[in-house]
């Protein structure tokens, strides 16, 4: 991507400023209270911000329209107060690094903390009722510039796997839609790739062949109590769990889930995974009506280019995988709730039937939406595999694992060809940081996996990682329903804070409710070292932190798996 300008805006009653930088973090221009020249600067450029589609683009529009600082502050307060604005200046063409970043919707400060960077917050009150002093203005410029730097880093992390893929999707749209689609999210773009107008909604579920009484043959393959929750129009019961095949199996309105009732550790595990399950069920059920043929063409095209053109392959995959969610999305062109339910029910019945057929010959380990893991000493599963594929018009792929350890259906560790694979909140950060999610106390994930897979003592793992302070950090954030973060003496701290378990007597940060009651952050120490500077600047780390605290926390987590 060329001609990129990264920017951020800060607004006060008597002061408004915007910082523009290039991708190398070099200052291009700073505008403060005088905005002449912005239009010339941004014309022909692509602006990149963070949450700018909901805030900065509108403030920049006001600057381009010649608003006074008082008018800009009024607009700022309206946006922050929840008023939706529509008009964007025609000179503004922008990308938003916040768009679809993660369901956690992290702010820049949270990301800075997760990265181990300095969490820089302004000490200047944004509601200040006067003009900023020179020192205050300098602080705000530094604060704004720092946020632009972080925005650049976030963009670089997302450029290839999000923005480039999104560009490819836009190129697949009719030409008359492309100019405005750069602000759409990828699910909206994907829907418009497939359809230009809504298709008729189904009045009920559709599951293929009927019996002589007019009931779907497929529904006979599951217990009647399961059918009852699917056929309840009010969906009063969201799920039902049955005990079968030595597993607790949950049916509902998502994927089929199940886990062995008593065992947690298995060797020589096979996993039969349904290839592109939802896309193929959508084809089987003709869930997109007239657009199903186009969907089939996209599926075939993706298979053709999968190993030739990764960028196009990723874009096509996004179209294919977004359809099921769009069927449930009331704002989507594809919205068709009963078609979505049909896809969901078909998938659960098909996977349950696979489990039923396998069960006499295998020990079922894990059942999760589109895959069944099991152990067996028989090859009978191969015959079942092929018969099932013919019956349900789906394709299975086999994976093999030397070791499989699980706490529940959504938390497991698997060893494949010596490589550790992890899934679930307890272990997902074993391999790498999760910069856009919760990245606190990664050391606990590492201790857990090393202990369960390699039988490595927790203390050894902790000591091996003392040169990486950010693995031990908590990033604390009080939600919007709280007054903020306070210590026991009533002192208020930043909105986002980095803390460690302190060996010496420290402070205890807690969330303050609206009634002034204090609430603990989960699993946090009584004695905290607050460190909002860069983690790399923390000297003598091994002498500052309470190793025993992390050791005990890791042991508690391990107990849940044993």
Coordinates of C-alpha atoms in Angstrom, one line a residue:
X1 CA 0.0 0.0 0.0
X2 CA 1.3 3.4 -1.0
X3 CA 0.7 7.0 0.0
X4 CA -0.2 6.2 3.6
X5 CA -0.6 8.9 6.2
X6 CA -1.1 7.8 9.9
X7 CA -2.9 10.2 12.1
X8 CA -4.5 10.9 15.5
X9 CA -6.5 13.8 16.9
X10 CA -6.8 15.4 20.4
X11 CA -9.5 17.9 21.3
X12 CA -9.9 20.3 24.2
X13 CA -12.1 23.3 24.7
X14 CA -9.5 25.8 23.5
X15 CA -7.1 23.5 21.6
X16 CA -7.4 20.9 18.9
X17 CA -4.5 19.2 17.2
X18 CA -3.8 16.5 14.6
X19 CA -0.5 14.7 14.1
X20 CA 0.3 13.1 10.7
X21 CA 3.2 10.7 10.3
X22 CA 4.5 8.4 7.6
X23 CA 4.9 4.7 7.9
X24 CA 8.5 5.1 9.3
X25 CA 7.1 7.1 12.2
X26 CA 8.5 10.4 10.9
X27 CA 6.5 13.5 11.6
X28 CA 4.9 14.8 8.4
X29 CA 2.9 17.7 9.8
X30 CA 1.4 18.9 13.1
X31 CA -1.7 21.2 12.9
X32 CA -2.7 23.0 16.1
X33 CA -5.8 25.3 16.0
X34 CA -5.1 26.3 12.4
X35 CA -6.0 23.7 9.9
X36 CA -5.2 25.4 6.6
X37 CA -3.2 23.0 4.5
X38 CA -4.7 19.8 5.7
X39 CA -6.7 19.3 2.5
X40 CA -3.6 19.7 0.3
X41 CA -1.7 17.3 2.6
X42 CA -4.3 14.5 2.5
X43 CA -5.5 14.7 -1.1
X44 CA -4.5 11.5 -2.9
X45 CA -3.4 9.9 0.3
X46 CA -4.9 7.0 2.4
X47 CA -5.3 8.0 6.0
X48 CA -4.8 5.3 8.7
X49 CA -6.0 5.7 12.2
X50 CA -7.4 3.8 15.2
X51 CA -11.1 3.9 15.7
X52 CA -11.1 6.8 13.2
X53 CA -14.2 5.6 11.4
X54 CA -16.1 6.4 14.5
X55 CA -14.3 9.5 15.7
X56 CA -11.2 11.0 14.0
X57 CA -12.6 11.1 10.5
X58 CA -15.6 13.2 11.7
X59 CA -13.3 15.6 13.7
X60 CA -11.0 15.9 10.7
X61 CA -14.0 16.7 8.5
X62 CA -14.8 19.6 10.9
X63 CA -11.3 20.8 10.7
X64 CA -11.5 20.8 6.9
X65 CA -14.9 22.6 7.0
X66 CA -13.3 25.5 9.0
X67 CA -14.9 24.8 12.4
X68 CA -13.6 26.8 15.3
X69 CA -12.0 25.0 18.3
X70 CA -15.2 25.5 20.3
X71 CA -17.3 24.0 17.5
X72 CA -14.8 21.1 17.2
X73 CA -15.1 20.5 21.0
X74 CA -18.9 20.5 20.7
X75 CA -18.7 17.9 18.0
X76 CA -16.2 15.9 20.0
X77 CA -18.5 15.8 23.0
X78 CA -21.5 14.8 20.9
X79 CA -19.6 11.8 19.4
X80 CA -18.3 10.7 22.8
X81 CA -21.8 11.1 24.1
X82 CA -23.0 8.5 21.6
X83 CA -24.4 10.7 18.7
X84 CA -23.9 9.1 15.3
X85 CA -22.5 11.4 12.6
X86 CA -22.6 10.7 8.9
X87 CA -20.9 13.3 6.8
X88 CA -17.2 12.7 5.9
X89 CA -15.3 15.2 3.9
X90 CA -14.7 14.0 0.3
X91 CA -11.0 14.5 0.7
X92 CA -10.8 11.8 3.4
X93 CA -10.1 8.2 2.3
X94 CA -9.2 6.2 5.3
X95 CA -8.5 2.8 6.8
X96 CA -9.3 2.0 10.5
X97 CA -6.9 -0.3 12.3
X98 CA -9.7 -0.9 14.9
X99 CA -12.0 -2.4 12.4
X100 CA -12.6 -6.1 13.1
X101 CA -9.4 -6.3 15.2
X102 CA -10.9 -8.7 17.8
X103 CA -14.1 -9.3 19.6
X104 CA -12.4 -7.9 22.7
X105 CA -12.2 -4.5 21.0
X106 CA -9.0 -3.4 22.6
X107 CA -8.0 0.3 22.9
X108 CA -4.5 1.5 21.9
X109 CA -3.4 1.6 25.6
X110 CA -4.4 -2.0 26.1
X111 CA -2.4 -3.0 23.0
X112 CA 0.6 -1.0 24.2
X113 CA 0.5 -2.8 27.5
X114 CA 0.2 -6.2 25.8
X115 CA 3.2 -5.4 23.7
X116 CA 5.3 -4.6 26.8
X117 CA 5.6 -1.0 25.7
X118 CA 5.2 2.1 27.8
X119 CA 1.5 2.7 28.6
X120 CA 1.5 6.4 28.0
X121 CA -1.6 8.2 29.3
X122 CA -2.1 12.0 29.5
X123 CA -2.1 13.7 32.8
X124 CA -4.0 16.6 31.2
X125 CA -7.7 16.6 31.9
X126 CA -9.6 16.4 28.6
X127 CA -12.4 18.5 30.2
X128 CA -10.1 21.3 31.1
X129 CA -12.0 24.6 30.9
X130 CA -9.2 26.8 29.5
X131 CA -6.4 27.0 27.0
X132 CA -3.5 24.6 27.5
X133 CA -0.2 25.8 28.9
X134 CA 2.9 25.3 26.8
X135 CA 3.9 22.4 29.0
X136 CA 0.5 20.8 28.7
X137 CA 0.5 21.2 25.0
X138 CA 3.9 19.6 24.7
X139 CA 2.7 16.7 26.8
X140 CA -0.4 16.3 24.6
X141 CA 1.6 16.4 21.4
X142 CA 3.9 13.7 22.8
X143 CA 0.9 11.6 23.8
X144 CA -0.8 12.0 20.4
X145 CA 2.5 11.2 18.5
X146 CA 3.0 8.1 20.6
X147 CA -0.5 6.9 19.8
X148 CA 0.2 7.4 16.1
X149 CA 3.4 5.3 16.5
X150 CA 1.4 2.5 18.0
X151 CA -1.2 2.8 15.2
X152 CA 1.6 2.3 12.7
X153 CA 2.7 -0.9 14.5
X154 CA -0.8 -2.2 14.6
X155 CA -1.2 -1.5 10.9
X156 CA 2.0 -3.4 10.1
X157 CA 0.8 -6.4 12.1
X158 CA -2.6 -6.4 10.2
X159 CA -1.5 -5.2 6.7
X160 CA -1.0 -8.6 5.1
X161 CA -3.7 -10.7 6.8
X162 CA -6.4 -8.1 6.9
X163 CA -6.0 -4.9 4.8
X164 CA -4.5 -6.7 1.7
X165 CA -7.1 -9.4 1.9
X166 CA -9.8 -6.7 2.2
X167 CA -8.5 -5.0 -0.9
X168 CA -8.7 -8.2 -2.9
X169 CA -12.3 -8.7 -1.7
X170 CA -13.2 -5.1 -2.8
X171 CA -11.8 -5.9 -6.3
X172 CA -14.3 -8.7 -6.5
X173 CA -17.3 -6.3 -6.1
X174 CA -19.2 -4.7 -8.9
X175 CA -17.3 -1.5 -10.0
X176 CA -20.1 0.8 -8.8
X177 CA -19.6 -0.4 -5.2
X178 CA -15.8 -0.4 -4.9
X179 CA -15.3 3.3 -4.1
X180 CA -17.5 3.1 -0.9
X181 CA -16.6 -0.4 0.2
X182 CA -13.3 0.5 1.7
X183 CA -15.2 1.5 4.9
X184 CA -17.2 -1.7 5.0
X185 CA -16.1 -4.7 7.1
X186 CA -15.2 -7.9 5.3
X187 CA -18.4 -9.7 6.2
X188 CA -20.4 -6.9 4.4
X189 CA -18.1 -7.0 1.4
X190 CA -18.4 -10.8 1.3
X191 CA -22.2 -10.6 1.3
X192 CA -22.2 -8.1 -1.6
X193 CA -19.8 -10.3 -3.6
X194 CA -22.4 -13.0 -3.5
X195 CA -25.7 -11.0 -3.8
X196 CA -26.9 -7.6 -4.8
X197 CA -30.3 -7.9 -3.1
X198 CA -31.8 -10.1 -0.3
X199 CA -33.1 -13.5 -1.2
X200 CA -36.4 -14.8 0.3
X201 CA -36.2 -16.1 3.9
X202 CA -37.1 -19.7 4.6
X203 CA -40.2 -20.2 6.7
X204 CA -38.8 -23.2 8.4
X205 CA -35.7 -25.4 8.5
X206 CA -34.8 -27.6 5.5
X207 CA -33.0 -30.9 5.9
X208 CA -33.4 -32.8 2.7
X209 CA -35.5 -35.9 2.4
X210 CA -38.8 -36.5 4.1
X211 CA -40.3 -39.7 5.4
X212 CA -43.9 -40.8 4.3
X213 CA -45.3 -38.8 7.3
X214 CA -43.7 -35.6 6.1
X215 CA -40.9 -35.5 8.7
X216 CA -37.3 -35.0 7.9
X217 CA -35.4 -38.3 7.8
X218 CA -32.3 -36.7 9.3
X219 CA -34.1 -35.7 12.5
X220 CA -34.6 -39.4 13.3
X221 CA -30.9 -39.8 13.8
X222 CA -30.8 -37.8 17.1
X223 CA -32.8 -38.2 20.4
X224 CA -36.3 -36.7 20.4
X225 CA -35.4 -34.3 23.2
X226 CA -32.7 -32.8 20.9
X227 CA -35.2 -32.3 18.1
X228 CA -37.6 -30.7 20.5
X229 CA -35.2 -27.8 21.3
X230 CA -34.6 -27.2 17.6
X231 CA -38.3 -27.1 16.8
X232 CA -39.2 -24.8 19.6
X233 CA -39.8 -21.4 17.8
X234 CA -39.1 -19.5 21.0
X235 CA -35.8 -21.3 21.6
X236 CA -36.5 -21.3 25.4
X237 CA -33.8 -24.0 25.9
X238 CA -30.5 -23.1 24.4
X239 CA -28.8 -26.5 24.7
X240 CA -29.2 -30.0 26.0
X241 CA -26.5 -32.4 27.2
X242 CA -26.8 -36.2 26.8
X243 CA -24.4 -38.9 28.1
X244 CA -23.5 -41.4 25.4
X245 CA -20.4 -43.2 24.1
X246 CA -18.7 -42.4 27.5
X247 CA -19.0 -38.7 26.6
X248 CA -21.0 -35.7 27.7
X249 CA -22.4 -34.4 24.4
X250 CA -24.0 -31.0 24.0
X251 CA -26.5 -30.2 21.3
X252 CA -27.7 -26.6 20.8
X253 CA -27.7 -23.8 18.3
X254 CA -24.0 -23.8 17.5
X255 CA -21.6 -26.8 16.9
X256 CA -21.8 -30.2 18.5
X257 CA -19.6 -30.4 21.5
X258 CA -18.5 -33.4 23.5
X259 CA -15.7 -34.7 25.7
X260 CA -14.8 -38.0 27.4
X261 CA -16.6 -38.1 30.8
X262 CA -13.7 -39.4 32.9
X263 CA -10.3 -39.4 31.1
X264 CA -8.2 -36.3 30.2
X265 CA -5.0 -37.8 28.8
X266 CA -4.8 -40.0 25.6
X267 CA -2.1 -41.3 23.4
X268 CA -2.1 -42.1 19.6
X269 CA -5.2 -40.0 18.9
X270 CA -6.8 -39.8 15.5
X271 CA -8.8 -36.7 14.4
X272 CA -11.3 -36.9 11.6
X273 CA -12.0 -33.3 10.5
X274 CA -14.8 -32.3 8.1
X275 CA -13.2 -30.2 5.3
X276 CA -14.9 -26.8 5.1
X277 CA -18.0 -28.2 6.8
X278 CA -20.3 -25.2 6.8
X279 CA -19.5 -24.2 3.2
X280 CA -20.3 -27.7 2.0
X281 CA -23.5 -28.0 4.0
X282 CA -24.6 -24.6 2.6
X283 CA -24.1 -26.1 -0.9
X284 CA -25.9 -29.4 0.1
X285 CA -28.9 -27.4 1.3
X286 CA -28.9 -24.7 -1.4
X287 CA -29.0 -22.3 1.5
X288 CA -28.1 -19.2 -0.7
X289 CA -30.9 -19.8 -3.2
X290 CA -29.9 -18.6 -6.7
X291 CA -26.5 -17.4 -5.3
X292 CA -25.5 -21.0 -4.3
X293 CA -24.0 -21.6 -7.8
X294 CA -21.8 -18.5 -7.4
X295 CA -20.8 -19.7 -4.0
X296 CA -19.9 -23.1 -5.5
X297 CA -17.8 -21.4 -8.1
X298 CA -15.9 -19.5 -5.4
X299 CA -15.3 -22.7 -3.5
X300 CA -13.9 -24.4 -6.6
X301 CA -11.8 -21.3 -7.4
X302 CA -10.3 -21.3 -3.9
X303 CA -9.3 -25.0 -4.3
X304 CA -7.6 -24.1 -7.6
X305 CA -5.6 -21.2 -6.3
X306 CA -4.9 -22.4 -2.7
X307 CA -1.3 -23.2 -3.3
X308 CA -0.7 -20.7 -6.1
X309 CA -2.1 -17.3 -4.9
X310 CA -2.3 -17.0 -1.2
X311 CA -3.7 -13.5 -1.2
X312 CA -6.6 -14.5 -3.5
X313 CA -7.0 -17.8 -1.6
X314 CA -7.4 -15.9 1.7
X315 CA -9.9 -13.5 0.2
X316 CA -12.0 -16.4 -1.2
X317 CA -11.8 -18.3 2.1
X318 CA -13.1 -15.2 3.9
X319 CA -16.2 -15.1 1.5
X320 CA -16.8 -18.8 2.1
X321 CA -16.5 -18.7 5.8
X322 CA -18.4 -15.5 6.4
X323 CA -21.7 -16.8 4.9
X324 CA -22.9 -18.8 7.9
X325 CA -22.5 -15.8 10.2
X326 CA -24.2 -13.6 7.6
X327 CA -27.1 -15.9 7.5
X328 CA -27.7 -15.1 11.2
X329 CA -26.9 -11.4 10.9
X330 CA -30.1 -9.4 10.7
X331 CA -28.3 -6.5 8.9
X332 CA -26.8 -8.7 6.2
X333 CA -28.0 -9.1 2.6
X334 CA -27.7 -12.9 3.3
X335 CA -29.9 -12.9 6.5
X336 CA -31.9 -16.1 6.6
X337 CA -32.3 -17.4 10.2
X338 CA -33.9 -20.7 9.3
X339 CA -31.2 -21.4 6.7
X340 CA -28.6 -20.7 9.3
X341 CA -30.4 -23.1 11.8
X342 CA -30.6 -25.7 9.0
X343 CA -26.9 -25.6 8.4
X344 CA -26.3 -25.8 12.2
X345 CA -28.7 -28.7 12.7
X346 CA -27.3 -30.6 9.6
X347 CA -23.8 -30.3 11.0
X348 CA -24.7 -31.5 14.5
X349 CA -26.7 -34.5 13.2
X350 CA -23.9 -35.5 10.7
X351 CA -21.2 -35.3 13.4
X352 CA -23.3 -37.2 15.9
X353 CA -24.0 -39.9 13.4
X354 CA -20.3 -40.2 12.8
X355 CA -19.7 -40.6 16.5
X356 CA -22.5 -43.2 16.7
X357 CA -21.0 -45.3 13.9
X358 CA -17.5 -45.1 15.3
X359 CA -18.4 -45.8 18.9
X360 CA -18.3 -49.6 18.8
X361 CA -14.8 -49.6 17.5
X362 CA -13.1 -46.5 19.1
X363 CA -12.8 -44.5 22.3
X364 CA -14.2 -41.1 21.6
X365 CA -12.0 -38.3 23.0
X366 CA -13.3 -35.0 21.8
X367 CA -16.2 -33.8 19.6
X368 CA -16.0 -30.2 18.5
X369 CA -18.2 -28.7 15.8
X370 CA -16.4 -30.1 12.7
X371 CA -14.1 -32.8 14.1
X372 CA -14.1 -36.1 16.1
X373 CA -11.0 -37.2 18.0
X374 CA -10.6 -40.8 19.1
X375 CA -8.3 -43.7 19.8
X376 CA -8.6 -47.1 18.3
X377 CA -6.7 -50.3 17.6
X378 CA -8.9 -51.2 14.6
X379 CA -9.0 -50.0 11.0
X380 CA -12.8 -50.3 10.9
X381 CA -13.0 -46.5 11.2
X382 CA -11.8 -46.2 7.6
X383 CA -14.8 -48.1 6.3
X384 CA -17.2 -46.0 8.4
X385 CA -15.4 -42.9 7.2
X386 CA -16.1 -43.5 3.5
X387 CA -19.7 -44.6 4.1
X388 CA -20.4 -41.5 6.1
X389 CA -18.9 -39.3 3.4
X390 CA -21.3 -40.8 0.9
X391 CA -24.3 -40.5 3.1
X392 CA -23.8 -36.8 4.1
X393 CA -22.0 -35.5 1.0
X394 CA -19.1 -34.2 3.2
X395 CA -15.4 -35.0 3.2
X396 CA -13.2 -36.0 6.1
X397 CA -9.5 -35.5 6.6
X398 CA -7.3 -37.4 9.1
X399 CA -4.8 -36.0 11.5
X400 CA -2.7 -38.0 14.0
X401 CA -1.4 -37.0 17.4
X402 CA 1.1 -38.7 19.7
X403 CA -0.5 -37.1 22.8
X404 CA -3.8 -35.4 23.5
X405 CA -4.5 -33.7 26.9
X406 CA -7.7 -31.9 27.6
X407 CA -9.4 -30.0 30.5
X408 CA -12.7 -29.7 28.6
X409 CA -13.9 -29.6 25.0
X410 CA -12.5 -26.2 24.4
X411 CA -9.1 -26.5 26.2
X412 CA -6.7 -29.0 25.0
X413 CA -3.0 -29.6 24.2
X414 CA -2.0 -32.0 21.4
X415 CA 1.5 -33.2 20.3
X416 CA 1.9 -33.8 16.6
X417 CA 5.3 -34.9 15.1
X418 CA 6.9 -33.3 18.2
X419 CA 5.1 -30.0 17.7
X420 CA 2.9 -28.7 20.4
X421 CA -0.6 -27.5 19.4
X422 CA -2.8 -25.7 21.9
X423 CA -6.4 -24.5 22.0
X424 CA -8.4 -22.7 24.7
X425 CA -8.1 -19.9 27.2
X426 CA -5.8 -21.8 29.6
X427 CA -3.1 -22.5 27.0
X428 CA -3.7 -20.3 23.9
X429 CA -0.7 -18.0 24.7
X430 CA 1.8 -20.8 25.0
X431 CA 3.5 -20.0 21.7
X432 CA 3.1 -16.3 21.3
X433 CA 1.6 -13.1 22.6
X434 CA -2.0 -12.3 22.0
X435 CA -1.6 -8.6 21.5
X436 CA -5.3 -7.8 20.7
X437 CA -6.8 -10.0 23.4
X438 CA -5.9 -10.7 27.0
X439 CA -2.2 -11.0 27.2
X440 CA -1.8 -11.1 31.0
X441 CA 0.4 -13.7 32.8
X442 CA 1.5 -15.7 29.8
X443 CA 4.0 -17.4 32.0
X444 CA 1.1 -19.5 33.5
X445 CA 0.2 -20.9 30.1
X446 CA 3.8 -21.8 29.5
X447 CA 4.2 -23.4 32.9
X448 CA 1.0 -25.5 32.3
X449 CA 2.0 -26.8 28.9
X450 CA 5.6 -27.5 29.9
X451 CA 4.5 -29.4 32.9
X452 CA 1.8 -31.5 31.2
X453 CA 3.7 -32.3 28.0
X454 CA 7.3 -32.4 29.2
X455 CA 6.9 -33.0 32.9
X456 CA 9.0 -29.9 33.5
X457 CA 8.8 -28.5 37.0
X458 CA 6.9 -25.2 37.3
X459 CA 9.8 -23.5 39.1
X460 CA 12.2 -24.4 36.4
X461 CA 10.0 -22.9 33.7
X462 CA 9.6 -19.7 35.7
X463 CA 13.3 -19.4 36.3
X464 CA 14.1 -20.0 32.6
X465 CA 11.9 -17.0 31.6
X466 CA 12.9 -14.4 34.2
X467 CA 14.7 -12.5 31.4
X468 CA 11.3 -11.8 29.7
X469 CA 9.3 -9.6 32.2
X470 CA 6.3 -9.1 30.0
X471 CA 5.4 -12.8 30.4
X472 CA 4.7 -12.0 34.1
X473 CA 2.7 -8.8 33.6
X474 CA -0.9 -8.2 34.3
X475 CA -2.6 -5.6 32.2
X476 CA -5.5 -4.3 34.3
X477 CA -8.4 -2.3 33.0
X478 CA -11.6 -1.4 34.8
X479 CA -14.6 -1.6 32.5
X480 CA -16.8 1.4 31.6
X481 CA -19.3 0.6 34.3
X482 CA -16.6 1.3 37.0
X483 CA -15.4 4.7 38.2
X484 CA -11.8 3.6 37.6
X485 CA -8.8 1.9 39.1
X486 CA -7.9 2.9 42.7
X487 CA -5.5 1.7 45.4
X488 CA -6.5 1.1 49.1
X489 CA -5.8 4.7 50.0
X490 CA -8.2 6.0 47.4
X491 CA -5.6 7.2 44.9
X492 CA -6.7 6.9 41.3
X493 CA -4.5 5.3 38.7
X494 CA -4.4 5.2 34.9
X495 CA -7.3 3.5 33.0
X496 CA -4.8 0.8 31.9
X497 CA -2.1 -0.4 34.2
X498 CA 0.7 -2.9 34.1
X499 CA 1.4 -4.7 37.4
X500 CA 3.5 -7.6 38.6
X501 CA 3.4 -9.6 41.8
X502 CA 5.9 -7.9 44.1
X503 CA 8.3 -9.6 46.5
X504 CA 8.3 -6.5 48.7
X505 CA 5.2 -4.9 50.2
X506 CA 3.4 -3.2 47.3
X507 CA 0.1 -1.7 46.6
X508 CA -3.3 -3.3 45.7
X509 CA -5.1 -1.9 42.7
X510 CA -8.8 -2.6 42.5
X511 CA -11.9 -1.6 40.4
X512 CA -14.2 1.0 42.1
X513 CA -17.9 0.5 41.6
X514 CA -20.3 3.4 41.2
X515 CA -21.3 3.0 44.9
X516 CA -17.5 3.3 45.8
X517 CA -17.2 -0.4 46.6
X518 CA -13.9 -2.0 45.6
X519 CA -13.7 -5.2 43.4
X520 CA -10.6 -7.3 43.0
X521 CA -9.2 -8.0 39.5
X522 CA -9.3 -11.9 39.0
X523 CA -6.3 -13.9 40.1
X524 CA -4.2 -10.8 41.1
X525 CA -1.7 -10.6 43.9
X526 CA -2.1 -8.7 47.2
X527 CA 1.2 -6.9 46.7
X528 CA 1.6 -5.2 43.3
X529 CA 4.5 -3.5 41.6
X530 CA 3.0 -0.9 39.2
X531 CA 5.2 -0.4 36.1
X532 CA 3.7 1.5 33.2
X533 CA 7.1 2.2 31.5
X534 CA 8.6 -0.2 29.0
X535 CA 9.2 -3.7 30.3
X536 CA 12.7 -3.7 29.0
X537 CA 13.6 -0.9 31.4
X538 CA 12.7 -2.9 34.4
X539 CA 16.0 -3.7 36.1
X540 CA 16.8 -6.6 38.5
X541 CA 13.4 -8.1 37.7
X542 CA 14.2 -11.5 39.4
X543 CA 14.8 -9.6 42.7
X544 CA 11.6 -7.6 42.4
X545 CA 8.9 -10.2 41.7
X546 CA 7.3 -12.7 43.9
X547 CA 8.1 -16.0 42.2
X548 CA 6.1 -17.9 44.8
X549 CA 2.9 -16.2 43.7
X550 CA 3.4 -17.2 40.1
X551 CA 4.4 -20.7 41.1
X552 CA 1.2 -21.2 43.2
X553 CA -1.0 -19.7 40.5
X554 CA 0.5 -22.1 37.9
X555 CA 0.0 -25.1 40.3
X556 CA -3.7 -24.1 40.8
X557 CA -4.2 -24.0 37.1
X558 CA -2.5 -27.4 36.6
X559 CA -4.9 -29.0 39.2
X560 CA -7.8 -28.2 36.9
X561 CA -6.3 -30.4 34.3
X562 CA -5.5 -33.4 36.5

